[in-house]
PDB file of C-alpha atoms and ligand atoms in Angstrom:
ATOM      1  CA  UNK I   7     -38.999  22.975 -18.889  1.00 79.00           C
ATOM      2  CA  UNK I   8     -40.579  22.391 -21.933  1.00 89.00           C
ATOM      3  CA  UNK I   9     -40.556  19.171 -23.669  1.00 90.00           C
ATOM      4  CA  UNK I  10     -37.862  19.335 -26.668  1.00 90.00           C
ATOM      5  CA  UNK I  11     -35.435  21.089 -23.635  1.00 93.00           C
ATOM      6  CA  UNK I  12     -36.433  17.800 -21.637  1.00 94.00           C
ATOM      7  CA  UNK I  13     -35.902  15.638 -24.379  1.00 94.00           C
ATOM      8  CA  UNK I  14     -32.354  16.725 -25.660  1.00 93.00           C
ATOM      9  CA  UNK I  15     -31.285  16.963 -21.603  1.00 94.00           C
ATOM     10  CA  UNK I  16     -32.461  13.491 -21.188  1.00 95.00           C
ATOM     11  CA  UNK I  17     -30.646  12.409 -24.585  1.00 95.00           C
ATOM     12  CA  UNK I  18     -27.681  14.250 -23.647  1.00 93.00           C
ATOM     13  CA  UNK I  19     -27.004  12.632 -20.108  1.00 92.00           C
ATOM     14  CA  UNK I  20     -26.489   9.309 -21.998  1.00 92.00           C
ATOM     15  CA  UNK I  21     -24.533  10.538 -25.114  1.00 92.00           C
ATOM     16  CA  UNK I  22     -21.727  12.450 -23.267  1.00 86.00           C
ATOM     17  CA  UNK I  23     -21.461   8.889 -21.119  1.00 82.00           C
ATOM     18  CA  UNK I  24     -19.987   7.298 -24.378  1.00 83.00           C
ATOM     19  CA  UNK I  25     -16.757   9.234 -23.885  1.00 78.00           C
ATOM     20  CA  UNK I  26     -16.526   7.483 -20.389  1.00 75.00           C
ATOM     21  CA  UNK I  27     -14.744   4.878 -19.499  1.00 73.00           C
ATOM     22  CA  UNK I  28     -16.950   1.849 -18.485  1.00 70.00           C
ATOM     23  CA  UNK I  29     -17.898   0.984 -14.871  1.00 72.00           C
ATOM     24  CA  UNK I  30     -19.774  -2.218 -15.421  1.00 77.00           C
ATOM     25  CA  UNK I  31     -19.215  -5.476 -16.010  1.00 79.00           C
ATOM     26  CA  UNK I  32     -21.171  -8.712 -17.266  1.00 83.00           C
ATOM     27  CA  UNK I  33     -20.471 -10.602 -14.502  1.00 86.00           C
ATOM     28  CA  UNK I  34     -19.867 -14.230 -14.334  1.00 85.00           C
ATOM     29  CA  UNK I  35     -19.499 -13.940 -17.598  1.00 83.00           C
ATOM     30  CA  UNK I  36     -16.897 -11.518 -17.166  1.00 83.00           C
ATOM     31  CA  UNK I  37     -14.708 -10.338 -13.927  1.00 82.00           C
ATOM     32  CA  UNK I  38     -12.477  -8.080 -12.516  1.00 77.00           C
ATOM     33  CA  UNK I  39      -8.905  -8.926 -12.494  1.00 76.00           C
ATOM     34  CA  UNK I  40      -7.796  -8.260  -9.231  1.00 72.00           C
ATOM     35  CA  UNK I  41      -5.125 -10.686  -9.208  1.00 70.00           C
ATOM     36  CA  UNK I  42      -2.853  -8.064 -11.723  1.00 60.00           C
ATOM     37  CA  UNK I  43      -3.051  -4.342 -10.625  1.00 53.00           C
ATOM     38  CA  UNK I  44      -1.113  -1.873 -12.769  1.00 50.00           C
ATOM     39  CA  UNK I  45       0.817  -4.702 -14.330  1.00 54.00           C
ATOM     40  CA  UNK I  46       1.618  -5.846 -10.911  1.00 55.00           C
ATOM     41  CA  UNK I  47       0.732  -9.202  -9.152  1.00 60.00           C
ATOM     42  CA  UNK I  48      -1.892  -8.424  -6.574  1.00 61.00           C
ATOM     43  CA  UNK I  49      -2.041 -11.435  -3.880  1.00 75.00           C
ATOM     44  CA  UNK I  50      -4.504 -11.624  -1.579  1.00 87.00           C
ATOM     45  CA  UNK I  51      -4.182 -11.404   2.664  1.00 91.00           C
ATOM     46  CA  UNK I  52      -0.975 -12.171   3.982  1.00 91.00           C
ATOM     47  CA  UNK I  53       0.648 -11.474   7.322  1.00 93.00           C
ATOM     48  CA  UNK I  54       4.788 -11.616   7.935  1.00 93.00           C
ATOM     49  CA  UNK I  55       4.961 -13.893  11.321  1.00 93.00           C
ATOM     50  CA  UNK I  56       8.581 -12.360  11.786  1.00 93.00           C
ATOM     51  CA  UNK I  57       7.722  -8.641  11.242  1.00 94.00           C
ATOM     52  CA  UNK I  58       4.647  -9.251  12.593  1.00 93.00           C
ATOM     53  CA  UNK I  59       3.117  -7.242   9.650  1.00 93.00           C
ATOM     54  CA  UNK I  60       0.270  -7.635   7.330  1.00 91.00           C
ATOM     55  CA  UNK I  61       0.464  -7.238   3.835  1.00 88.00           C
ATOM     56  CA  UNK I  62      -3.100  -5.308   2.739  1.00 85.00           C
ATOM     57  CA  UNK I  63      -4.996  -7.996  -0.086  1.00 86.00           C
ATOM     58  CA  UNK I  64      -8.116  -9.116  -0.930  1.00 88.00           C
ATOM     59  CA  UNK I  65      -9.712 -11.574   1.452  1.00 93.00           C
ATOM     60  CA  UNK I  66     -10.661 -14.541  -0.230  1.00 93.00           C
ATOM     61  CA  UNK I  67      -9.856 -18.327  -0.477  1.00 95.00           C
ATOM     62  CA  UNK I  68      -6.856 -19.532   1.421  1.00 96.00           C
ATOM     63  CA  UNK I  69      -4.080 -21.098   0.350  1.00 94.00           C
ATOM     64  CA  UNK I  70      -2.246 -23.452   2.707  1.00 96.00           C
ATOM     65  CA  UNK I  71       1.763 -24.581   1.966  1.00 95.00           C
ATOM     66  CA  UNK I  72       1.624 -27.785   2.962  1.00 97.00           C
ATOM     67  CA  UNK I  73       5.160 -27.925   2.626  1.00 96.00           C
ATOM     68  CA  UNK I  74       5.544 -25.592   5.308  1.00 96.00           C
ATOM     69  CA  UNK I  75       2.567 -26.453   8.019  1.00 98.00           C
ATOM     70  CA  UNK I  76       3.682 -27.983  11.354  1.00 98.00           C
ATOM     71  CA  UNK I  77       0.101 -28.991  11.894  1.00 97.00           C
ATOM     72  CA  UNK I  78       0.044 -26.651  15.353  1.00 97.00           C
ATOM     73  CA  UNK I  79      -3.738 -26.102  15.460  1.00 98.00           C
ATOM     74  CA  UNK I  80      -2.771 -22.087  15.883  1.00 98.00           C
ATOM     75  CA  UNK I  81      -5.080 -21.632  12.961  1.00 98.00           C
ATOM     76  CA  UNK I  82      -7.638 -23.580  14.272  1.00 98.00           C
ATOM     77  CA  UNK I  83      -7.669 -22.493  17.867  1.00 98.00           C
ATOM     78  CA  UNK I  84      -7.686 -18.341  16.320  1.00 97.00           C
ATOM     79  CA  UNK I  85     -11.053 -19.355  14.473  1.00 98.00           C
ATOM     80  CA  UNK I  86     -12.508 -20.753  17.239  1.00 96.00           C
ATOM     81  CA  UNK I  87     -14.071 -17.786  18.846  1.00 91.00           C
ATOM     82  CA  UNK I  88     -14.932 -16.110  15.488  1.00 96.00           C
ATOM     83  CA  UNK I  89     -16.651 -19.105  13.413  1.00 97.00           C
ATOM     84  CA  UNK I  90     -14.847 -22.312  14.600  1.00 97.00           C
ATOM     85  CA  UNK I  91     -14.750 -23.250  10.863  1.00 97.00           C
ATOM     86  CA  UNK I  92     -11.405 -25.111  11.019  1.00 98.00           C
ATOM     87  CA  UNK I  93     -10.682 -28.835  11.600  1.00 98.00           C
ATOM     88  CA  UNK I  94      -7.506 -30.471  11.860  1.00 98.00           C
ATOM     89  CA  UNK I  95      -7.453 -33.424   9.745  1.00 98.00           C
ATOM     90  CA  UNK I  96      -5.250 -36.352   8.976  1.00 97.00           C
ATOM     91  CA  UNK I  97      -3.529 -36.479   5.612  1.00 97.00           C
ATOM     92  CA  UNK I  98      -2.033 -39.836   3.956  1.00 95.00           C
ATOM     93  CA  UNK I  99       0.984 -37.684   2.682  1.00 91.00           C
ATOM     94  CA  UNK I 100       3.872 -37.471   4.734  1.00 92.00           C
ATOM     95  CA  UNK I 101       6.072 -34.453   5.125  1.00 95.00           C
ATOM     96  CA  UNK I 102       9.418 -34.404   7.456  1.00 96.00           C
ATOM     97  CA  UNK I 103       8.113 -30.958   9.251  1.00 97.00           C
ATOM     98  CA  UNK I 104       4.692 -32.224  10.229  1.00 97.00           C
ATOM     99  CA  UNK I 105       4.907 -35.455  12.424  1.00 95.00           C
ATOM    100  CA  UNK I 106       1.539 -36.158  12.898  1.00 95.00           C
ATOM    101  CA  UNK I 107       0.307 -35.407   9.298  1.00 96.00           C
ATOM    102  CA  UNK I 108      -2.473 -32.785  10.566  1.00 97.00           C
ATOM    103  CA  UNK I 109      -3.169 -30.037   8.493  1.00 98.00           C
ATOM    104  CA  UNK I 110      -6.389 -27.280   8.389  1.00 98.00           C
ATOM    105  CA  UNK I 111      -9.029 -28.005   6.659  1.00 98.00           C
ATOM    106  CA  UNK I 112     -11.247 -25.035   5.965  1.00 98.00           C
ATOM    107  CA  UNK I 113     -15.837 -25.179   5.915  1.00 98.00           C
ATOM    108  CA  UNK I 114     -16.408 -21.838   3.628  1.00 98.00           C
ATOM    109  CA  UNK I 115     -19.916 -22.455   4.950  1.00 96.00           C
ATOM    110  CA  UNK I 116     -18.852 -20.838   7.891  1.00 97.00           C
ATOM    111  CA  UNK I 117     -15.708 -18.715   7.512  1.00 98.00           C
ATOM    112  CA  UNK I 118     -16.241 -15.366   7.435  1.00 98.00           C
ATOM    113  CA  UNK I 119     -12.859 -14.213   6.144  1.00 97.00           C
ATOM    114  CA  UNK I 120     -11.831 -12.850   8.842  1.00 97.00           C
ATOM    115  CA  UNK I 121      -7.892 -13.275   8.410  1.00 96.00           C
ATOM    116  CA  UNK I 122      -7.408 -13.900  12.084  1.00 97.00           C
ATOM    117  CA  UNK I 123      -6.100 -17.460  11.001  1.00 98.00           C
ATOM    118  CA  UNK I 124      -3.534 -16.205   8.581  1.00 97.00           C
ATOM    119  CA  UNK I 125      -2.321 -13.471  11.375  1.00 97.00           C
ATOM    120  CA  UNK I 126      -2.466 -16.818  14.137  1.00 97.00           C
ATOM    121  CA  UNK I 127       0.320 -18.929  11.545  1.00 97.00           C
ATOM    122  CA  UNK I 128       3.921 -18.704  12.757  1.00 97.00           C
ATOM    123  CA  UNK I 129       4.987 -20.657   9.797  1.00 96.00           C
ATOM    124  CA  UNK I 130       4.028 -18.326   7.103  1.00 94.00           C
ATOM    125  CA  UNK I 131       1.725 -21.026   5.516  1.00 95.00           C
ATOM    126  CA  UNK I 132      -2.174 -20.178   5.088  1.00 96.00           C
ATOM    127  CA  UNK I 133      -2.579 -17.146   3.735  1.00 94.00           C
ATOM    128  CA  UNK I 134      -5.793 -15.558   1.599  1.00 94.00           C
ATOM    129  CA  UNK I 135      -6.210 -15.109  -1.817  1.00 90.00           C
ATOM    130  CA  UNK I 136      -7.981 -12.547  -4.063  1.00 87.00           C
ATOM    131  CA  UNK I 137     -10.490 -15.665  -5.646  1.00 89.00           C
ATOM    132  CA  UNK I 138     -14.042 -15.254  -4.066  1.00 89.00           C
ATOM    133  CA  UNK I 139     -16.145 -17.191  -6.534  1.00 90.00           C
ATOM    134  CA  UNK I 140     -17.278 -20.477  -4.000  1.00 93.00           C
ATOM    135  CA  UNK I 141     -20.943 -20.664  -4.228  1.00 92.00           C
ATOM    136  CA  UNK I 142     -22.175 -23.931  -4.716  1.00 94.00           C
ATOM    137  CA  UNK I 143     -25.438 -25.933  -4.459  1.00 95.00           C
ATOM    138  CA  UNK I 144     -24.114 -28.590  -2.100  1.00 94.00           C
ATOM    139  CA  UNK I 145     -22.893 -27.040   1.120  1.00 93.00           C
ATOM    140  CA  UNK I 146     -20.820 -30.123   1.915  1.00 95.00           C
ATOM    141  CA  UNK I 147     -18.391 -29.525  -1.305  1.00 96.00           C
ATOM    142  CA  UNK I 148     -17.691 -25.884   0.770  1.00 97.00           C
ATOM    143  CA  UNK I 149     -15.712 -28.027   3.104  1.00 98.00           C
ATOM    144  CA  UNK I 150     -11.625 -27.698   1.476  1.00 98.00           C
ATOM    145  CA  UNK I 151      -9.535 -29.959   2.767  1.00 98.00           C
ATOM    146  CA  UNK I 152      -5.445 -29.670   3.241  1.00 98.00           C
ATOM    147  CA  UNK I 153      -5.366 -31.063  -0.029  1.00 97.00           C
ATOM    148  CA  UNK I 154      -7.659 -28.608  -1.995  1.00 97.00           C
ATOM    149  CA  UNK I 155      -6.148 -25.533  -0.273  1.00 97.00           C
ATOM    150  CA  UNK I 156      -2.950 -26.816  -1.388  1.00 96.00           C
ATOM    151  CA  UNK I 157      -4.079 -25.811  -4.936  1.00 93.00           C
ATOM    152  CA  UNK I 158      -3.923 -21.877  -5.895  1.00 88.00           C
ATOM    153  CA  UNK I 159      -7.664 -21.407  -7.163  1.00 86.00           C
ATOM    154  CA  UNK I 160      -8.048 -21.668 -10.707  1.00 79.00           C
ATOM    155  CA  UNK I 161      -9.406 -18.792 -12.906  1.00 74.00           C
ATOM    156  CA  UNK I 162     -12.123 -19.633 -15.495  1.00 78.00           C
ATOM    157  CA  UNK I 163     -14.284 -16.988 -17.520  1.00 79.00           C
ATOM    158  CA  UNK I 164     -12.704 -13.562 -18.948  1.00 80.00           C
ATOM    159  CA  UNK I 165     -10.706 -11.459 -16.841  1.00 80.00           C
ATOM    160  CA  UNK I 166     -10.759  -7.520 -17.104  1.00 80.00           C
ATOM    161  CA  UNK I 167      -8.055  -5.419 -16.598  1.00 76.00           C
ATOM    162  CA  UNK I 168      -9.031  -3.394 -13.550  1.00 70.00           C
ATOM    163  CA  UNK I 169      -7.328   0.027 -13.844  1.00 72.00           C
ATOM    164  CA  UNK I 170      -7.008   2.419 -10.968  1.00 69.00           C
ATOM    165  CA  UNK I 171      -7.839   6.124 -11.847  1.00 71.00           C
ATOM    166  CA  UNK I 172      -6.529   8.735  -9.887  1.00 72.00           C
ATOM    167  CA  UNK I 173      -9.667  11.380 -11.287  1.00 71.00           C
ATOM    168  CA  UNK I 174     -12.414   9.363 -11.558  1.00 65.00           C
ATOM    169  CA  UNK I 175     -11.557   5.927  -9.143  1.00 64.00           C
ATOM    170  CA  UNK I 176     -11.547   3.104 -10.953  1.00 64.00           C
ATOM    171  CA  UNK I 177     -12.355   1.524 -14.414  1.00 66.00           C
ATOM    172  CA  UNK I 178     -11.339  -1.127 -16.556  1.00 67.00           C
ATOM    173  CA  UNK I 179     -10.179  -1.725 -19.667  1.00 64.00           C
TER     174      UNK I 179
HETATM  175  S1  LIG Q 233     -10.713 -16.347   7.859  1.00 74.73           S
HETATM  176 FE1  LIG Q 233     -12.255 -17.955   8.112  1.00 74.73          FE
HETATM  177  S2  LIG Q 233     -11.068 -19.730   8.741  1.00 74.73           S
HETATM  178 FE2  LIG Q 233      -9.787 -17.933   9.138  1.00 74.73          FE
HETATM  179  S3  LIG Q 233     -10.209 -17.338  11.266  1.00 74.73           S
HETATM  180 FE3  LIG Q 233     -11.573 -16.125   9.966  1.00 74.73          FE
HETATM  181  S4  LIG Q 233     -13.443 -17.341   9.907  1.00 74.73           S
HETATM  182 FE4  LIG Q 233     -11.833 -18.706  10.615  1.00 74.73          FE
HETATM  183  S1  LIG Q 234      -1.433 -23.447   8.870  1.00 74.73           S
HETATM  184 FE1  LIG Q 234       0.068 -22.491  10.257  1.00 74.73          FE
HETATM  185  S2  LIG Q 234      -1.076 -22.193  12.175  1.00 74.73           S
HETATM  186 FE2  LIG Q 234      -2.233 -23.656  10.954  1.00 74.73          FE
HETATM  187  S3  LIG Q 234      -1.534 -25.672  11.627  1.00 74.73           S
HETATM  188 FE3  LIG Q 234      -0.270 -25.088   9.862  1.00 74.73          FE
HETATM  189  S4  LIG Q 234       1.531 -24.121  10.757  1.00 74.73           S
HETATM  190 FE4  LIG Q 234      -0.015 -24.147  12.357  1.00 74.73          FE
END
């Protein structure tokens, strides 16, 4: 191949990828919104104790209904062969379905997100989220407790529109 044919090939693979949709993002900066797929709410990992069926979702952070928790350890004892990354701790709040105020309380440091906890619930309570951003520089701030899991994650930065693409996968807007 001579050199001009080598030259205009080379130019030409990254003219015609203008047309393209883009693949990349400037992450943290920006992210991919997978909590709204095709204008629909995407949750994250959840599993239907009655129908004893899980809903498919991204496995991230959990989020624990306090509300709802019994404080029956299920949770705790299911994670016990996998990373044993759950307490059960004492809260000062009180709630009428959970006697003796004991709630899970969650070490990222160690959870692997496997799910098993969310399938182990009876109550419907703990369930997974799509929000994956925990790093931190002080592994003692990856410990969430009742209260903190309590909280649906909050999302900072700019989210992307993540649009599914039958032809080509994925891209976003
Ligand atoms: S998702 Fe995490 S907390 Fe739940 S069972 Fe798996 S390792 Fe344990
Ligand atoms: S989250 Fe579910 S399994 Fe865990 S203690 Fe509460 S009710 Fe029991």
């Amino acid at each position: 191949m001579s050199f001009f044919a080598g030259f205009f090939l080379a130019l030409w693979a990254g003219v015609k990828q203008i047309f393209k949709h883009r693949y990349t993002l400037r992450y943290p900066e920006q992210k991919l919104d997978i909590f709204m797929i095709n204008n629909q709410k995407s949750g994250g990992y959840e599993f239907d104790a009655k129908k004893q069926v899980g809903t498919a979702g991204f496995k991230g952070r959990h989020i624990l209904y306090m509300d709802k928790c019994t404080g029956c350890s299920l949770c705790a004892i299911a994670c016990e062969g996998i990373a044993d990354c759950i307490d059960m701790v004492k809260v000062d709040k009180s709630f009428v379905q959970n006697k003796k105020s004991q709630f899970p309380q969650i070490d990222y440091g160690r959870c692997v997100f496997c799910g098993f906890c969310v399938d182990a619930c009876p109550f419907d309570c703990l369930f997974e989220t799509p929000f994956y951003e925990l790093a931190t520089t002080d592994k003692r701030s990856l410990v969430y407790t009742p209260e903190m899991l309590n909280e649906y994650p909050q999302l900072k930065g700019e989210y992307v529109k993540f649009i599914p693409d039958k032809k080509s996968g994925a891209h976003h807007g």
